[in-house]
Tab-separated table of C-alpha atoms in Angstrom:
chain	number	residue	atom	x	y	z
M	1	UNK	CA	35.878	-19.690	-4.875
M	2	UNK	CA	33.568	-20.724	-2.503
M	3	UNK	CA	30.198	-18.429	-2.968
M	4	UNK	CA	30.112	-18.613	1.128
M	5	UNK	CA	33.203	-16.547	1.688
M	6	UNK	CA	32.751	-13.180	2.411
M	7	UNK	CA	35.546	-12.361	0.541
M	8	UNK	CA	34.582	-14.595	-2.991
M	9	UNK	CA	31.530	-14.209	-4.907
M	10	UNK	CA	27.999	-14.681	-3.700
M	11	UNK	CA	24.919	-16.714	-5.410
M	12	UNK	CA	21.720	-14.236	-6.460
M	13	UNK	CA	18.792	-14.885	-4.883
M	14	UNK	CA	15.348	-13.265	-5.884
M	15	UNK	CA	12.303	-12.527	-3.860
M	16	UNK	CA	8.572	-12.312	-5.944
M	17	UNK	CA	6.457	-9.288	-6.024
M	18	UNK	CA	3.277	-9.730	-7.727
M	19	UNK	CA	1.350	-6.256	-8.897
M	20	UNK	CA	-2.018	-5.039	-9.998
M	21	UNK	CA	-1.476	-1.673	-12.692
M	22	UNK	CA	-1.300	0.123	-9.351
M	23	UNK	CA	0.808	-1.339	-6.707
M	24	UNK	CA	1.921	-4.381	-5.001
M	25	UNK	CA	-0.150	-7.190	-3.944
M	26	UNK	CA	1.628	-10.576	-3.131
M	27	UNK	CA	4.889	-10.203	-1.699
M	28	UNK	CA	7.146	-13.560	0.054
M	29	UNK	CA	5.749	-12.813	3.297
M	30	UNK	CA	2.057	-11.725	2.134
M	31	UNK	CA	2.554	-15.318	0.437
M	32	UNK	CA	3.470	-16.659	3.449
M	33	UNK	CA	0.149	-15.220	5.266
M	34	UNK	CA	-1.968	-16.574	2.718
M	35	UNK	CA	-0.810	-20.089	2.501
M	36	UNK	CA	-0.464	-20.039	6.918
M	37	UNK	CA	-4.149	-18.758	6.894
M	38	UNK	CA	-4.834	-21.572	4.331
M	39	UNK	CA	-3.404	-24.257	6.817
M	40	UNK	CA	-4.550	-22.485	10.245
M	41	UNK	CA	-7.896	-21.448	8.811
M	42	UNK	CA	-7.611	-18.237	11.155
M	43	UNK	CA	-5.811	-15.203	11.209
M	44	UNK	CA	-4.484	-15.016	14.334
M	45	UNK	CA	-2.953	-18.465	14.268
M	46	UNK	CA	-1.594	-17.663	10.972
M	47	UNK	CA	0.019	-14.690	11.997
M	48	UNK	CA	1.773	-16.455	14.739
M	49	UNK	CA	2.880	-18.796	12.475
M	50	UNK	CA	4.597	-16.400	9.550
M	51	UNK	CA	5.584	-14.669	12.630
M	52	UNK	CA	4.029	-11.260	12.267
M	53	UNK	CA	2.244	-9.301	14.736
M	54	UNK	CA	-1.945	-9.682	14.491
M	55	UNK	CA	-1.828	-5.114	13.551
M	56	UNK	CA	0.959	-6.227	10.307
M	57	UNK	CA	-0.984	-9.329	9.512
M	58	UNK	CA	-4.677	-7.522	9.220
M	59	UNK	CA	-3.136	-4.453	7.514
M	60	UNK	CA	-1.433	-6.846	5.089
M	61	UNK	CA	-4.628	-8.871	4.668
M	62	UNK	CA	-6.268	-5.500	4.432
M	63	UNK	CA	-4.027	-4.213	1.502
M	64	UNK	CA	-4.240	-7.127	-0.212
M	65	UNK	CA	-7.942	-7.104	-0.482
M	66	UNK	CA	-7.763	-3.918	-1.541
M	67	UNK	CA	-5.672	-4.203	-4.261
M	68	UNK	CA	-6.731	-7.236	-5.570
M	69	UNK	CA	-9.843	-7.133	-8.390
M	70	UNK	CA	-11.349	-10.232	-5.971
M	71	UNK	CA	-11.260	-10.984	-2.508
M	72	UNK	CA	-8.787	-12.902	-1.245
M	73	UNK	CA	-10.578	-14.293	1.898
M	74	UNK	CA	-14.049	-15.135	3.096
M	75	UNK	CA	-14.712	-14.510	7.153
M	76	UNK	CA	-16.735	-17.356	8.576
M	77	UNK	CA	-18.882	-17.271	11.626
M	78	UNK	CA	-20.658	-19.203	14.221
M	79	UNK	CA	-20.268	-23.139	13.898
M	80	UNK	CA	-18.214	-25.567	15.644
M	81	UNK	CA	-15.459	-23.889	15.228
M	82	UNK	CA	-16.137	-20.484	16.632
M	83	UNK	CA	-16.080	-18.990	12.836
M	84	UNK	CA	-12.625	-18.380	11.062
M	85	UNK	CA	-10.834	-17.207	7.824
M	86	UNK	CA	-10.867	-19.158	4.876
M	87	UNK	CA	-8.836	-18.527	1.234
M	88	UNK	CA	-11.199	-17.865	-1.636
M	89	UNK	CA	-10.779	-19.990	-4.821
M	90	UNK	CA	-9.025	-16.761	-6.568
M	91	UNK	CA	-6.377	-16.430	-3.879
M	92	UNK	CA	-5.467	-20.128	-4.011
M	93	UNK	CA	-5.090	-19.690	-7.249
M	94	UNK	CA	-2.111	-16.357	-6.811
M	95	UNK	CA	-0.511	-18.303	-4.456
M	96	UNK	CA	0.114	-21.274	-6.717
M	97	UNK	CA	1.355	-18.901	-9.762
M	98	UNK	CA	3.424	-16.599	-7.334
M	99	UNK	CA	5.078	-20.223	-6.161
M	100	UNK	CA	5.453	-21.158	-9.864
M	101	UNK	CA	7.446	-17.751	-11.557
M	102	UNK	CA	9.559	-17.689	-8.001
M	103	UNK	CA	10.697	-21.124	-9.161
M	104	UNK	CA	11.187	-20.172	-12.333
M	105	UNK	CA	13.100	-16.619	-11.185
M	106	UNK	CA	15.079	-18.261	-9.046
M	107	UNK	CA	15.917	-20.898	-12.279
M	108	UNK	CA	17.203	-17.649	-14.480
M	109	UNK	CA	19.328	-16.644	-11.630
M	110	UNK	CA	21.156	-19.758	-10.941
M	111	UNK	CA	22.377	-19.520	-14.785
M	112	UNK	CA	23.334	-16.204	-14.113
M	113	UNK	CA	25.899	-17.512	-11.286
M	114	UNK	CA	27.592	-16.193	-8.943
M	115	UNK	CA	27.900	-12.065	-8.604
M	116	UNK	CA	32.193	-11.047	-9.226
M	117	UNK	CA	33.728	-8.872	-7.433
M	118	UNK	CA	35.025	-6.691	-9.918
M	119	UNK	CA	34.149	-3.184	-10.478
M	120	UNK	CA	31.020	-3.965	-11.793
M	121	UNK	CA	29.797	-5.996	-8.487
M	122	UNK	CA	28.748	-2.436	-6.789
M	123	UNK	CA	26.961	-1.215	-9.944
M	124	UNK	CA	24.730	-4.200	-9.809
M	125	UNK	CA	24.351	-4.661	-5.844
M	126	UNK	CA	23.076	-1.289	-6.038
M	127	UNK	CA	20.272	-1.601	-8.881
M	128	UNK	CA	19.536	-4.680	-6.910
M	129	UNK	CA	18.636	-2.883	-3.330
M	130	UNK	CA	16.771	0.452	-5.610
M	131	UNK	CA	14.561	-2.199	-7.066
M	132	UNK	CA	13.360	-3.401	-3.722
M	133	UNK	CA	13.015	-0.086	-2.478
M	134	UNK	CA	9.757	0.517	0.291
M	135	UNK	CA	8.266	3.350	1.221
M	136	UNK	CA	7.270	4.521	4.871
M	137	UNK	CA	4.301	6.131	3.794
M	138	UNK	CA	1.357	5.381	5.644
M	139	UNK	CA	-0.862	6.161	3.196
M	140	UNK	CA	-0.817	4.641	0.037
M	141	UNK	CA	-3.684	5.351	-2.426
M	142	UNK	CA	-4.392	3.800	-5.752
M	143	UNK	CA	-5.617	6.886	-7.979
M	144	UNK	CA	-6.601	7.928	-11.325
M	145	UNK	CA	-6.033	11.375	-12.507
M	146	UNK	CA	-9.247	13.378	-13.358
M	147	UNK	CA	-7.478	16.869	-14.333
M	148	UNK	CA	-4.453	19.059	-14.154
M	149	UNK	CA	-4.605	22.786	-13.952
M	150	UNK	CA	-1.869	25.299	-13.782
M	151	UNK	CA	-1.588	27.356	-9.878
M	152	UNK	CA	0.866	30.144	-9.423
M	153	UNK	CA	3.522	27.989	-11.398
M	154	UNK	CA	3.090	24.912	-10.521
M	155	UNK	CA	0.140	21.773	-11.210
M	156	UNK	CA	-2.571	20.938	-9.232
M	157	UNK	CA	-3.394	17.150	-10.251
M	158	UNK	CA	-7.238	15.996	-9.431
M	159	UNK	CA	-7.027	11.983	-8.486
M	160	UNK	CA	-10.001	9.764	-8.018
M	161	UNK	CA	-9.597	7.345	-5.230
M	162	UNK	CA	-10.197	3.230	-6.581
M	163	UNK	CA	-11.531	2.358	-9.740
M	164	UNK	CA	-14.865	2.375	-10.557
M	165	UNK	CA	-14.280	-0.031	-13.513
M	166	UNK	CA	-12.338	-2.815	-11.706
M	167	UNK	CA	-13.742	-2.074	-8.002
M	168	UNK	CA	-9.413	-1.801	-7.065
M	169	UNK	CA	-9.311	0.578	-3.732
M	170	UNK	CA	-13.348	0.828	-3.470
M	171	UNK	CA	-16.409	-1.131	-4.197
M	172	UNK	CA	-17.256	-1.883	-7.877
M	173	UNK	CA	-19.383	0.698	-9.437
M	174	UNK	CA	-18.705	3.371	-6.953
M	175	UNK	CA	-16.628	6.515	-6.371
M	176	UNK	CA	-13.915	7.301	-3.599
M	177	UNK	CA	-13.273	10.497	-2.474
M	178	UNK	CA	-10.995	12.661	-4.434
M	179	UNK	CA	-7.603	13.537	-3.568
M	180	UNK	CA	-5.460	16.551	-4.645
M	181	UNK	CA	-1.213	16.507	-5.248
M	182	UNK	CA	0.320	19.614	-6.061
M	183	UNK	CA	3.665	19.103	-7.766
M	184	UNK	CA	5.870	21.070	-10.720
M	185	UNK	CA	5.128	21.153	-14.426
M	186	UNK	CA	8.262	18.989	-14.847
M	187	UNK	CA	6.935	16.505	-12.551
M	188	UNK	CA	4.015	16.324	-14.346
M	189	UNK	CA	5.440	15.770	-17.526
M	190	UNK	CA	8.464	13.259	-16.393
M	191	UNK	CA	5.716	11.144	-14.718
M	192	UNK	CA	3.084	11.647	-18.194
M	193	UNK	CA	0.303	12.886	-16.193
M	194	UNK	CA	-2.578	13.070	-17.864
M	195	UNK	CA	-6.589	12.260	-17.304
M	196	UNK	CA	-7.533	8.185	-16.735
M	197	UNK	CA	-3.539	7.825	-15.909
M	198	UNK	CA	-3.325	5.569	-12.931
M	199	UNK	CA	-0.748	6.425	-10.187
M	200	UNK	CA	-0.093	5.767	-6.811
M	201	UNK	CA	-0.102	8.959	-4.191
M	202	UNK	CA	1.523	8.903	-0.870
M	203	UNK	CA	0.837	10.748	2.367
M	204	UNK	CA	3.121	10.567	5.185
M	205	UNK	CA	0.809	10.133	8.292
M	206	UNK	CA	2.541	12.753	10.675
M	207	UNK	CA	1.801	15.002	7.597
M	208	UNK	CA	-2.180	14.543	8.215
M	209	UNK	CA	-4.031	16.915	10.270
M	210	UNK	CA	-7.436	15.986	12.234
M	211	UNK	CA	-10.301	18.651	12.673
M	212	UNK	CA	-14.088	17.867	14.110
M	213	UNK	CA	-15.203	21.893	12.673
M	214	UNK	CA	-14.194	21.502	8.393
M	215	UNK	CA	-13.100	25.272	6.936
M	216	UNK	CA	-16.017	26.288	4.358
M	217	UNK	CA	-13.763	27.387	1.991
M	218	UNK	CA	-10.388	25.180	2.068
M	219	UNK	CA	-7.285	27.396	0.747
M	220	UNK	CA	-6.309	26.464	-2.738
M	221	UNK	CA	-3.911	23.326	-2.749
M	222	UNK	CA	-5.235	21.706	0.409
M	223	UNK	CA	-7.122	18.734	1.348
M	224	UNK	CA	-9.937	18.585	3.410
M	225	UNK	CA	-11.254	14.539	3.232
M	226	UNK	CA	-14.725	13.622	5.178
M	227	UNK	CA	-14.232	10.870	7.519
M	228	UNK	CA	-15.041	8.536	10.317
M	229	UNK	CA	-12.593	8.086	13.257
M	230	UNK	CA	-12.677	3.919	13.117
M	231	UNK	CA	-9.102	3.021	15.157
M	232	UNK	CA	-7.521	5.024	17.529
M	233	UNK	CA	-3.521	3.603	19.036
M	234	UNK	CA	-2.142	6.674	21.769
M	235	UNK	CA	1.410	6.650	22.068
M	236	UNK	CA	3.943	7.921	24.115
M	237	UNK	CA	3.447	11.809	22.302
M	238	UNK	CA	1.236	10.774	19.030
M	239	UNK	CA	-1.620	9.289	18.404
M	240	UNK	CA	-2.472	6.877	15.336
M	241	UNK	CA	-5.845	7.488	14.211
M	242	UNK	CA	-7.209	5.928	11.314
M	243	UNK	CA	-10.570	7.178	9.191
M	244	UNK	CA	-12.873	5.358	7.012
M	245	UNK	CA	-12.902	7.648	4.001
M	246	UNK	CA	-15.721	5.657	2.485
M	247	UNK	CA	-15.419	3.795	-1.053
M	248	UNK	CA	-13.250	1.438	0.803
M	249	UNK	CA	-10.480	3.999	1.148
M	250	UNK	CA	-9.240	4.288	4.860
M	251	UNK	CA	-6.706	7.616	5.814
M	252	UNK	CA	-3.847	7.087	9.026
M	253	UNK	CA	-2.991	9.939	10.586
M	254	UNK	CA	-0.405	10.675	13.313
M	255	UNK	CA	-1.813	13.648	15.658
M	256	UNK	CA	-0.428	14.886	18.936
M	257	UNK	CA	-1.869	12.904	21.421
M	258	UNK	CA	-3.289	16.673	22.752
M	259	UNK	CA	-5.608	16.952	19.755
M	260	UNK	CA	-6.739	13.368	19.516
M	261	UNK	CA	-7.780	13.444	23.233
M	262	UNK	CA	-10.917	14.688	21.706
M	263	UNK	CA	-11.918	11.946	19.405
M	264	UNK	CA	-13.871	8.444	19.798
M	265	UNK	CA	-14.585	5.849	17.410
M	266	UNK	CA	-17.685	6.451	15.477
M	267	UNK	CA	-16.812	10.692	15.638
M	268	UNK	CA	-16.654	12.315	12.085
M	269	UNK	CA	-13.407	14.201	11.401
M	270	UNK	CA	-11.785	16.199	8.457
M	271	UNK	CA	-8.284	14.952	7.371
M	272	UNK	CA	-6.478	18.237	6.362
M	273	UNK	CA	-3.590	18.095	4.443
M	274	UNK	CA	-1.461	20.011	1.570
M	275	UNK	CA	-0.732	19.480	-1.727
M	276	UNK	CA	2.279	19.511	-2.055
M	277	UNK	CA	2.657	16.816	0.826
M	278	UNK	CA	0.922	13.878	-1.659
M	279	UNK	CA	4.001	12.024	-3.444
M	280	UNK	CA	3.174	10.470	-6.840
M	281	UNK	CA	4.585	7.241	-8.371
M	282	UNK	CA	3.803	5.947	-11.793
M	283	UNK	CA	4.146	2.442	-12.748
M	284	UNK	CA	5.326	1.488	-16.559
């Protein structure tokens, strides 16, 4: 059979995701940014090259950075040039091994051959799309658990924000603020929860509230996260705000445009949020 025809089998193909303990880092197109900014020796050129918007390309250059246990790029300024963006030795160096297991991926699957269609085909296309899943999530924290205590039946979980040890998510030798998930004893135990356990909590940005006045005395099981209004984007009936959280954490929230009206960059704000809104993910 021809592996072109709709109807007759199809050759796999893989696609690379390089990860620290707590998340993603390099992905094709993150790749693909890195070796463009490489060549371009500028973001925005780069960007226009991969194509990606500038926004995606500095929030992916952003993340990376992040995540990573060294940065990834150097800004330069002034000179000839008008300044630019440059890789750093250790991001050269990611690229070249994320180019060398793709090619060897890609090697295993071409022994594997083409995918039947026989009953089994659907079993396998299916694993194949879960284990690419994404998340919408705005926010996406690297965390390590500090304590679990029992509230009214279910488990409040304590996370740190980065890692002092390895700098991941906030500058070496520091703390990030702290973060609270509320979820049920069997979540707890399915995902092995337990203090120095490194997991990755989610926040959905519409879930985020913004207040200039914090409460003194938060209700158990909600968030209340010091912050600095940094980025503000007004849409048609929300408005993306974004807050430096300090540690190198940043928080996106998605207001009505009503209660943002209020806000500049530079203004401290409160990001208020529940429990039981933070999703956790475990890795290994």
């Amino acid at each position: 059979m021809n592996p072109s025809d709709p109807a007759g089998p199809s050759s796999l193909t893989g696609r690379l995701t390089l990860q620290t303990p707590l998340g993603a880092v390099l992905s094709e197109s993150r790749i693909r940014l890195l070796e463009a900014i490489d060549r371009c020796g500028s973001l925005n050129r780069a960007a226009r090259e991969v194509p990606l918007s500038y926004k995606a390309a500095w929030e992916a250059l952003d993340t990376m950075n992040r995540l990573a246990p060294e940065p990834l790029v150097e800004r330069l300024t002034g000179g000839r040039g008008g300044g630019g963006t440059r890789l750093t030795g250790y991001a050269r160096q990611l690229v070249r091994l994320h180019r060398a297991m793709e090619s060897s991926q890609q090697d295993i699957l071409d022994r594997i051959g083409p995918v039947p269609d026989d009953a089994d085909a659907p079993t396998l296309r299916a694993l194949i799309r879960r284990l690419g899943m994404r998340t919408s999530a705005r926010n996406q924290f690297a965390t390590r658990v500090t304590a679990l205590s029992e509230r009214g039946g279910l488990v409040d979980v304590r996370l740190q924000l980065g890692d002092p040890e390895t700098g991941i998510g906030g500058t070496s030798g520091t703390r990030g603020p702290t973060l609270l998930a509320t979820i049920t004893p069997e979540s707890a135990e399915l995902l092995g929860l337990a203090p120095g356990r490194e997991v990755w909590a989610l926040v959905k940005a519409p879930a985020v509230r913004l207040v200039v006045r914090p409460a003194r005395r938060p209700p158990p099981g909600r968030n209340q996260l010091a912050g600095r209004v940094v980025q503000l984007r007004p849409g048609a009936t929300r408005t993306a705000v974004t807050l430096d959280l300090g540690g190198g954490e940043a928080l996106h929230a998605a207001v009505p445009a009503q209660a943002a009206a209020a806000l500049q960059p530079g203004d401290a704000a409160w990001a208020v949020f529940d429990g039981d809104q933070v999703v956790l993910l475990t890795f290994g």
